[in-house]
Structure formats: structure tokens, C-alpha cells
Amino acid sequence: MDVRDLHPWPSTPREAEAIQDRLRPMLELDVAGPAAPRTVAGLDVSYAGDGGGAGDRLAAAVVVLDAATLEVVEESVAVGTAAFPYVPGLFAFRELPTLLDALRALETTPDLLVCDGFGIAHPRRFGLACHLGVLTGLPSVGVGKTAFVGTYDAPGPRRGDASPLLDGGETVGRVLRTRDGVKPVFVSVGHRAGLDAACRTVLALTPEFRLPETTRRADRLSRDALAARSG
């Protein structure tokens, strides 16, 4: 099934925002989520161009890891084109069709999706991790490299130190230090996942580097797929 069969595909930012508003009540945010997921899937997208045009070629990658060993269980990659113009807050609409193509090709059903992006830490509380979670029914979280919304106090300098990410008086995520003395990441829940468990999982996925192994490996796979197509 094409994502366009799951909801009308928007042609304007207003239509896209209306879809986010319609799907947002479907989020399950009062669920603790998998406390000890066996498999965790990282999702990432790379662009052949500068990422600014509606026709940009992209590769979406999903890498499923064994949560205990961080060994690769399965990989999937799909190449397509951006399905929506670049509009802040609506980035999911550019990538969703190709990401879902990659997910559908998996034989493994992961226990948790870890997106390179945001969940409810989003202006309309419906980032990519939320959208993917609602469409797939899978628990999902977002791990961003920078904050998209909100304010925060810097967490302590040690691995595991954290502080709340606040927006309009609401806690929308957590600023998490994954390496001593290294810039933190920004964790927010998407669907059927709790913030405490999400942060524990992110720490388990970052034994050596700032970013989760899920993100690092999906990023590499998507870049390799684009290089192979252009070579």
C-alpha cells in the first residue's frame, strides 16, 4: 500500500498541517513502550542534491540492530524523490513514501523505530517519529542532532546527564549527553514509547559515539545507495 492510500497526499503546507492535526489524536503517548527492545531499527535519509527542491533524489535506509549486541539483523534501502517541498515543520512529507518503501521491504518487524529527527518536540507536536509511528503502529522515538523547538538548560558534562526540553511550559523531550564532554542529542517520543525508556535505549545505542549506532549505520547505508546510483 502506498502512503498516499493512508491519507490524502498534501499539495500545500496548509493541507499538510491539516493532516498532522488530524493524525495527532491517534498518538499513544501514555504508553511506556518497550523497556527492553530486542530489535531496534534506525531510519535515515540522504539526498543527492542540496535537499531543497521538491524533485530531489533521495535514499531512505532502515537498519535493524540486535539491541543487545548492536549487530546488524537486517538492512533495507529504497531510492526515490522528495515528495513535498522543503518547509520547516513539514519535513516528514518529503521522506515518508520512500521511508515506508524501505520499511515494507523488511522481513523483521522491529520492536522500536529510532528516527533521525523529532517526535512531539515539534511545533505541532507531530514530527517524523510521530507520523511513522501512527502509520506503522510501531513504537517510535526521535533523536535529533539539534533542538527544533523549545528551551533547555545544558545537561551535566557526563554521559547519561540529561535535562528537560521545554516548549510552552510542556516537556516535549530530553536533552541527553551520550558522551562525556560532547554535545548532547535531543530525544523525544513519537508513538507508543516512553521518554525514560527511550533515553535508556539511546544510551545503549551509543557505546562509542555521540549518535546512536542505528542512525550512524542507516546514514552510511543511504549514502552508499546514492553513491552506487550515481557511479
PDB file of C-alpha atoms in Angstrom:
ATOM      1  CA  MET A   1       0.000   0.000   0.000  1.00  0.00           C
ATOM      2  CA  ASP A   2       1.294   3.440  -0.893  1.00  0.00           C
ATOM      3  CA  VAL A   3       1.406   6.076   1.834  1.00  0.00           C
ATOM      4  CA  ARG A   4      -0.908   8.136  -0.346  1.00  0.00           C
ATOM      5  CA  ASP A   5      -3.551   5.484   0.290  1.00  0.00           C
ATOM      6  CA  LEU A   6      -3.228   6.002   4.044  1.00  0.00           C
ATOM      7  CA  HIS A   7      -4.200   9.664   3.920  1.00  0.00           C
ATOM      8  CA  PRO A   8      -4.670  12.215   1.128  1.00  0.00           C
ATOM      9  CA  TRP A   9      -1.328  13.486  -0.047  1.00  0.00           C
ATOM     10  CA  PRO A  10      -0.967  17.244   0.520  1.00  0.00           C
ATOM     11  CA  SER A  11      -0.153  19.718  -2.214  1.00  0.00           C
ATOM     12  CA  THR A  12       0.157  22.774   0.047  1.00  0.00           C
ATOM     13  CA  PRO A  13       1.584  23.454   3.506  1.00  0.00           C
ATOM     14  CA  ARG A  14      -1.904  24.136   4.835  1.00  0.00           C
ATOM     15  CA  GLU A  15      -3.100  20.715   3.676  1.00  0.00           C
ATOM     16  CA  ALA A  16      -0.047  19.086   5.251  1.00  0.00           C
ATOM     17  CA  GLU A  17      -0.659  20.822   8.572  1.00  0.00           C
ATOM     18  CA  ALA A  18      -4.295  19.680   8.472  1.00  0.00           C
ATOM     19  CA  ILE A  19      -3.134  16.070   8.096  1.00  0.00           C
ATOM     20  CA  GLN A  20      -0.823  16.436  11.081  1.00  0.00           C
ATOM     21  CA  ASP A  21      -3.693  17.876  13.116  1.00  0.00           C
ATOM     22  CA  ARG A  22      -5.987  15.012  12.083  1.00  0.00           C
ATOM     23  CA  LEU A  23      -3.471  12.275  12.883  1.00  0.00           C
ATOM     24  CA  ARG A  24      -2.126  13.740  16.133  1.00  0.00           C
ATOM     25  CA  PRO A  25      -5.041  12.452  18.299  1.00  0.00           C
ATOM     26  CA  MET A  26      -4.095   8.918  17.167  1.00  0.00           C
ATOM     27  CA  LEU A  27      -0.790   9.129  19.053  1.00  0.00           C
ATOM     28  CA  GLU A  28      -0.460   6.858  22.089  1.00  0.00           C
ATOM     29  CA  LEU A  29       1.667   8.934  24.422  1.00  0.00           C
ATOM     30  CA  ASP A  30       0.626   7.350  27.717  1.00  0.00           C
ATOM     31  CA  VAL A  31       2.297   4.040  26.861  1.00  0.00           C
ATOM     32  CA  ALA A  32       5.635   3.178  28.460  1.00  0.00           C
ATOM     33  CA  GLY A  33       6.788   1.409  25.310  1.00  0.00           C
ATOM     34  CA  PRO A  34       9.307  -1.415  25.074  1.00  0.00           C
ATOM     35  CA  ALA A  35      11.520  -1.301  28.170  1.00  0.00           C
ATOM     36  CA  ALA A  36      13.976  -3.783  26.699  1.00  0.00           C
ATOM     37  CA  PRO A  37      13.516  -3.963  22.922  1.00  0.00           C
ATOM     38  CA  ARG A  38      15.122  -6.957  21.239  1.00  0.00           C
ATOM     39  CA  THR A  39      15.458  -5.266  17.866  1.00  0.00           C
ATOM     40  CA  VAL A  40      15.814  -1.569  17.139  1.00  0.00           C
ATOM     41  CA  ALA A  41      15.545  -0.043  13.676  1.00  0.00           C
ATOM     42  CA  GLY A  42      17.358   3.125  12.684  1.00  0.00           C
ATOM     43  CA  LEU A  43      15.911   5.234   9.865  1.00  0.00           C
ATOM     44  CA  ASP A  44      17.747   7.914   7.943  1.00  0.00           C
ATOM     45  CA  VAL A  45      17.541   9.655   4.573  1.00  0.00           C
ATOM     46  CA  SER A  46      20.280  11.108   2.373  1.00  0.00           C
ATOM     47  CA  TYR A  47      19.778  13.497  -0.536  1.00  0.00           C
ATOM     48  CA  ALA A  48      21.618  13.575  -3.835  1.00  0.00           C
ATOM     49  CA  GLY A  49      21.193  17.342  -4.150  1.00  0.00           C
ATOM     50  CA  ASP A  50      21.052  20.051  -1.526  1.00  0.00           C
ATOM     51  CA  GLY A  51      17.729  18.818  -0.182  1.00  0.00           C
ATOM     52  CA  GLY A  52      15.902  21.993  -1.080  1.00  0.00           C
ATOM     53  CA  GLY A  53      13.783  21.078  -4.087  1.00  0.00           C
ATOM     54  CA  ALA A  54      10.631  19.003  -4.472  1.00  0.00           C
ATOM     55  CA  GLY A  55      12.248  16.757  -7.093  1.00  0.00           C
ATOM     56  CA  ASP A  56      15.408  15.905  -5.173  1.00  0.00           C
ATOM     57  CA  ARG A  57      16.523  12.304  -5.408  1.00  0.00           C
ATOM     58  CA  LEU A  58      16.901  10.619  -2.043  1.00  0.00           C
ATOM     59  CA  ALA A  59      17.704   7.285  -0.475  1.00  0.00           C
ATOM     60  CA  ALA A  60      15.901   6.069   2.626  1.00  0.00           C
ATOM     61  CA  ALA A  61      17.610   3.418   4.713  1.00  0.00           C
ATOM     62  CA  VAL A  62      16.438   1.213   7.569  1.00  0.00           C
ATOM     63  CA  VAL A  63      18.970  -0.778   9.592  1.00  0.00           C
ATOM     64  CA  VAL A  64      17.682  -3.238  12.177  1.00  0.00           C
ATOM     65  CA  LEU A  65      20.098  -3.989  15.019  1.00  0.00           C
ATOM     66  CA  ASP A  66      20.084  -6.570  17.752  1.00  0.00           C
ATOM     67  CA  ALA A  67      19.608  -4.318  20.773  1.00  0.00           C
ATOM     68  CA  ALA A  68      21.914  -6.402  22.971  1.00  0.00           C
ATOM     69  CA  THR A  69      24.876  -6.852  20.621  1.00  0.00           C
ATOM     70  CA  LEU A  70      24.293  -3.989  18.138  1.00  0.00           C
ATOM     71  CA  GLU A  71      24.906  -6.478  15.342  1.00  0.00           C
ATOM     72  CA  VAL A  72      23.016  -5.881  12.098  1.00  0.00           C
ATOM     73  CA  VAL A  73      19.951  -8.122  11.797  1.00  0.00           C
ATOM     74  CA  GLU A  74      18.626  -6.745   8.511  1.00  0.00           C
ATOM     75  CA  GLU A  75      19.034  -3.785   6.182  1.00  0.00           C
ATOM     76  CA  SER A  76      16.736  -2.208   3.633  1.00  0.00           C
ATOM     77  CA  VAL A  77      17.134   0.793   1.355  1.00  0.00           C
ATOM     78  CA  ALA A  78      14.810   2.470  -1.133  1.00  0.00           C
ATOM     79  CA  VAL A  79      15.602   5.236  -3.615  1.00  0.00           C
ATOM     80  CA  GLY A  80      13.003   7.813  -4.592  1.00  0.00           C
ATOM     81  CA  THR A  81      12.380  11.536  -4.865  1.00  0.00           C
ATOM     82  CA  ALA A  82      11.300  14.078  -2.285  1.00  0.00           C
ATOM     83  CA  ALA A  83       7.513  14.054  -2.186  1.00  0.00           C
ATOM     84  CA  PHE A  84       6.985  17.585  -0.858  1.00  0.00           C
ATOM     85  CA  PRO A  85       8.853  20.902  -0.903  1.00  0.00           C
ATOM     86  CA  TYR A  86      11.171  21.808   1.924  1.00  0.00           C
ATOM     87  CA  VAL A  87       9.023  23.517   4.578  1.00  0.00           C
ATOM     88  CA  PRO A  88      10.150  23.640   8.226  1.00  0.00           C
ATOM     89  CA  GLY A  89       7.834  21.512  10.351  1.00  0.00           C
ATOM     90  CA  LEU A  90       6.630  19.506   7.346  1.00  0.00           C
ATOM     91  CA  PHE A  91       9.836  17.644   6.567  1.00  0.00           C
ATOM     92  CA  ALA A  92       8.208  14.246   7.103  1.00  0.00           C
ATOM     93  CA  PHE A  93       6.137  14.689   3.954  1.00  0.00           C
ATOM     94  CA  ARG A  94       9.317  14.792   1.856  1.00  0.00           C
ATOM     95  CA  GLU A  95      10.575  11.459   3.115  1.00  0.00           C
ATOM     96  CA  LEU A  96       7.624   9.313   4.201  1.00  0.00           C
ATOM     97  CA  PRO A  97       6.862   7.496   0.914  1.00  0.00           C
ATOM     98  CA  THR A  98      10.441   6.312   0.451  1.00  0.00           C
ATOM     99  CA  LEU A  99      10.949   5.503   4.133  1.00  0.00           C
ATOM    100  CA  LEU A 100       7.812   3.367   4.123  1.00  0.00           C
ATOM    101  CA  ASP A 101       9.032   1.585   0.985  1.00  0.00           C
ATOM    102  CA  ALA A 102      12.210   0.659   2.854  1.00  0.00           C
ATOM    103  CA  LEU A 103      10.276  -0.469   5.939  1.00  0.00           C
ATOM    104  CA  ARG A 104       7.888  -2.613   3.903  1.00  0.00           C
ATOM    105  CA  ALA A 105      10.827  -4.499   2.385  1.00  0.00           C
ATOM    106  CA  LEU A 106      11.953  -5.751   5.805  1.00  0.00           C
ATOM    107  CA  GLU A 107      11.254  -9.300   6.901  1.00  0.00           C
ATOM    108  CA  THR A 108      11.889  -8.296  10.527  1.00  0.00           C
ATOM    109  CA  THR A 109       9.317  -6.316  12.484  1.00  0.00           C
ATOM    110  CA  PRO A 110      11.438  -4.140  14.779  1.00  0.00           C
ATOM    111  CA  ASP A 111      10.405  -3.527  18.370  1.00  0.00           C
ATOM    112  CA  LEU A 112      11.295   0.170  18.144  1.00  0.00           C
ATOM    113  CA  LEU A 113      11.896   2.725  15.402  1.00  0.00           C
ATOM    114  CA  VAL A 114      14.607   5.316  16.056  1.00  0.00           C
ATOM    115  CA  CYS A 115      14.264   8.243  13.648  1.00  0.00           C
ATOM    116  CA  ASP A 116      16.868  10.830  12.813  1.00  0.00           C
ATOM    117  CA  GLY A 117      14.562  13.697  13.754  1.00  0.00           C
ATOM    118  CA  PHE A 118      11.787  14.514  16.165  1.00  0.00           C
ATOM    119  CA  GLY A 119       8.675  13.145  17.777  1.00  0.00           C
ATOM    120  CA  ILE A 120       6.499  15.527  19.776  1.00  0.00           C
ATOM    121  CA  ALA A 121       9.376  18.030  20.032  1.00  0.00           C
ATOM    122  CA  HIS A 122       7.784  19.748  17.062  1.00  0.00           C
ATOM    123  CA  PRO A 123       5.732  22.951  16.576  1.00  0.00           C
ATOM    124  CA  ARG A 124       2.514  20.928  16.100  1.00  0.00           C
ATOM    125  CA  ARG A 125       3.663  18.029  18.300  1.00  0.00           C
ATOM    126  CA  PHE A 126       3.786  15.744  15.270  1.00  0.00           C
ATOM    127  CA  GLY A 127       7.254  15.183  13.894  1.00  0.00           C
ATOM    128  CA  LEU A 128       8.545  12.387  11.685  1.00  0.00           C
ATOM    129  CA  ALA A 129       8.692   9.835  14.528  1.00  0.00           C
ATOM    130  CA  CYS A 130       5.030  10.530  15.346  1.00  0.00           C
ATOM    131  CA  HIS A 131       3.931  10.234  11.731  1.00  0.00           C
ATOM    132  CA  LEU A 132       5.811   6.985  11.172  1.00  0.00           C
ATOM    133  CA  GLY A 133       4.528   5.555  14.432  1.00  0.00           C
ATOM    134  CA  VAL A 134       0.890   6.265  13.611  1.00  0.00           C
ATOM    135  CA  LEU A 135       1.182   4.905  10.061  1.00  0.00           C
ATOM    136  CA  THR A 136       3.030   1.718  11.047  1.00  0.00           C
ATOM    137  CA  GLY A 137       1.638   1.137  14.535  1.00  0.00           C
ATOM    138  CA  LEU A 138       5.193   0.601  15.802  1.00  0.00           C
ATOM    139  CA  PRO A 139       6.743   2.244  18.857  1.00  0.00           C
ATOM    140  CA  SER A 140       8.887   5.147  17.689  1.00  0.00           C
ATOM    141  CA  VAL A 141      11.182   7.845  19.033  1.00  0.00           C
ATOM    142  CA  GLY A 142      13.133  10.689  17.507  1.00  0.00           C
ATOM    143  CA  VAL A 143      16.763  11.544  18.185  1.00  0.00           C
ATOM    144  CA  GLY A 144      17.704  14.962  16.846  1.00  0.00           C
ATOM    145  CA  LYS A 145      21.164  16.449  16.493  1.00  0.00           C
ATOM    146  CA  THR A 146      19.874  19.930  17.371  1.00  0.00           C
ATOM    147  CA  ALA A 147      16.748  21.312  19.031  1.00  0.00           C
ATOM    148  CA  PHE A 148      13.889  22.229  16.688  1.00  0.00           C
ATOM    149  CA  VAL A 149      11.634  23.761  19.331  1.00  0.00           C
ATOM    150  CA  GLY A 150      11.893  24.569  23.000  1.00  0.00           C
ATOM    151  CA  THR A 151      14.369  25.769  25.566  1.00  0.00           C
ATOM    152  CA  TYR A 152      16.597  23.871  27.956  1.00  0.00           C
ATOM    153  CA  ASP A 153      19.384  24.105  30.461  1.00  0.00           C
ATOM    154  CA  ALA A 154      22.558  22.370  29.409  1.00  0.00           C
ATOM    155  CA  PRO A 155      22.798  18.918  30.982  1.00  0.00           C
ATOM    156  CA  GLY A 156      25.806  17.970  33.068  1.00  0.00           C
ATOM    157  CA  PRO A 157      29.055  17.084  31.289  1.00  0.00           C
ATOM    158  CA  ARG A 158      28.983  13.323  31.862  1.00  0.00           C
ATOM    159  CA  ARG A 159      27.466  10.569  29.763  1.00  0.00           C
ATOM    160  CA  GLY A 160      23.877   9.995  30.896  1.00  0.00           C
ATOM    161  CA  ASP A 161      23.354  13.519  32.217  1.00  0.00           C
ATOM    162  CA  ALA A 162      20.085  14.989  30.972  1.00  0.00           C
ATOM    163  CA  SER A 163      17.765  17.977  31.232  1.00  0.00           C
ATOM    164  CA  PRO A 164      14.163  18.543  30.114  1.00  0.00           C
ATOM    165  CA  LEU A 165      13.379  20.104  26.740  1.00  0.00           C
ATOM    166  CA  LEU A 166      10.530  22.549  27.383  1.00  0.00           C
ATOM    167  CA  ASP A 167       8.176  24.284  24.976  1.00  0.00           C
ATOM    168  CA  GLY A 168       5.299  26.449  26.149  1.00  0.00           C
ATOM    169  CA  GLY A 169       5.620  25.049  29.650  1.00  0.00           C
ATOM    170  CA  GLU A 170       5.351  21.480  28.358  1.00  0.00           C
ATOM    171  CA  THR A 171       8.076  18.854  28.498  1.00  0.00           C
ATOM    172  CA  VAL A 172       8.452  17.734  24.877  1.00  0.00           C
ATOM    173  CA  GLY A 173      11.700  15.793  25.164  1.00  0.00           C
ATOM    174  CA  ARG A 174      15.003  15.391  26.919  1.00  0.00           C
ATOM    175  CA  VAL A 175      18.456  16.770  26.222  1.00  0.00           C
ATOM    176  CA  LEU A 176      20.743  13.782  26.702  1.00  0.00           C
ATOM    177  CA  ARG A 177      24.521  13.670  26.951  1.00  0.00           C
ATOM    178  CA  THR A 178      25.675  10.457  25.280  1.00  0.00           C
ATOM    179  CA  ARG A 179      29.440  11.065  25.562  1.00  0.00           C
ATOM    180  CA  ASP A 180      31.464  12.869  28.224  1.00  0.00           C
ATOM    181  CA  GLY A 181      32.046  16.486  27.230  1.00  0.00           C
ATOM    182  CA  VAL A 182      30.367  16.084  23.811  1.00  0.00           C
ATOM    183  CA  LYS A 183      27.311  17.976  22.561  1.00  0.00           C
ATOM    184  CA  PRO A 184      24.049  16.308  23.635  1.00  0.00           C
ATOM    185  CA  VAL A 185      21.289  14.834  21.487  1.00  0.00           C
ATOM    186  CA  PHE A 186      17.586  15.654  21.693  1.00  0.00           C
ATOM    187  CA  VAL A 187      15.294  12.722  22.431  1.00  0.00           C
ATOM    188  CA  SER A 188      11.519  12.921  22.013  1.00  0.00           C
ATOM    189  CA  VAL A 189       8.852  10.245  21.905  1.00  0.00           C
ATOM    190  CA  GLY A 190       6.860   9.605  18.769  1.00  0.00           C
ATOM    191  CA  HIS A 191       4.264   6.888  19.381  1.00  0.00           C
ATOM    192  CA  ARG A 192       3.755   4.115  21.946  1.00  0.00           C
ATOM    193  CA  ALA A 193       7.057   4.912  23.652  1.00  0.00           C
ATOM    194  CA  GLY A 194       8.017   6.447  26.979  1.00  0.00           C
ATOM    195  CA  LEU A 195      10.735   9.056  27.394  1.00  0.00           C
ATOM    196  CA  ASP A 196      12.592   7.259  30.198  1.00  0.00           C
ATOM    197  CA  ALA A 197      12.814   4.020  28.239  1.00  0.00           C
ATOM    198  CA  ALA A 198      13.712   5.921  25.066  1.00  0.00           C
ATOM    199  CA  CYS A 199      16.666   7.584  26.771  1.00  0.00           C
ATOM    200  CA  ARG A 200      17.884   4.275  28.200  1.00  0.00           C
ATOM    201  CA  THR A 201      17.746   2.784  24.719  1.00  0.00           C
ATOM    202  CA  VAL A 202      19.588   5.741  23.192  1.00  0.00           C
ATOM    203  CA  LEU A 203      22.351   5.361  25.756  1.00  0.00           C
ATOM    204  CA  ALA A 204      22.598   1.646  24.952  1.00  0.00           C
ATOM    205  CA  LEU A 205      22.891   2.559  21.264  1.00  0.00           C
ATOM    206  CA  THR A 206      25.770   4.996  21.857  1.00  0.00           C
ATOM    207  CA  PRO A 207      28.628   2.912  23.316  1.00  0.00           C
ATOM    208  CA  GLU A 208      31.326   4.793  21.373  1.00  0.00           C
ATOM    209  CA  PHE A 209      29.914   7.801  19.541  1.00  0.00           C
ATOM    210  CA  ARG A 210      27.539  10.708  20.107  1.00  0.00           C
ATOM    211  CA  LEU A 211      24.852   9.468  17.718  1.00  0.00           C
ATOM    212  CA  PRO A 212      23.079   6.113  18.044  1.00  0.00           C
ATOM    213  CA  GLU A 213      24.514   3.235  16.046  1.00  0.00           C
ATOM    214  CA  THR A 214      21.111   2.927  14.402  1.00  0.00           C
ATOM    215  CA  THR A 215      21.426   6.429  12.949  1.00  0.00           C
ATOM    216  CA  ARG A 216      25.083   6.082  12.038  1.00  0.00           C
ATOM    217  CA  ARG A 217      24.581   2.847  10.116  1.00  0.00           C
ATOM    218  CA  ALA A 218      21.392   3.959   8.377  1.00  0.00           C
ATOM    219  CA  ASP A 219      23.124   7.174   7.327  1.00  0.00           C
ATOM    220  CA  ARG A 220      26.028   5.211   5.850  1.00  0.00           C
ATOM    221  CA  LEU A 221      23.691   2.823   4.020  1.00  0.00           C
ATOM    222  CA  SER A 222      21.647   5.644   2.496  1.00  0.00           C
ATOM    223  CA  ARG A 223      24.774   7.499   1.348  1.00  0.00           C
ATOM    224  CA  ASP A 224      26.233   4.329  -0.169  1.00  0.00           C
ATOM    225  CA  ALA A 225      22.983   3.707  -2.063  1.00  0.00           C
ATOM    226  CA  LEU A 226      23.089   7.166  -3.613  1.00  0.00           C
ATOM    227  CA  ALA A 227      26.770   6.801  -4.495  1.00  0.00           C
ATOM    228  CA  ALA A 228      26.070   3.466  -6.194  1.00  0.00           C
ATOM    229  CA  ARG A 229      23.275   5.018  -8.268  1.00  0.00           C
ATOM    230  CA  SER A 230      25.444   7.927  -9.381  1.00  0.00           C
ATOM    231  CA  GLY A 231      28.546   5.842 -10.047  1.00  0.00           C
TER     232      GLY A 231
END
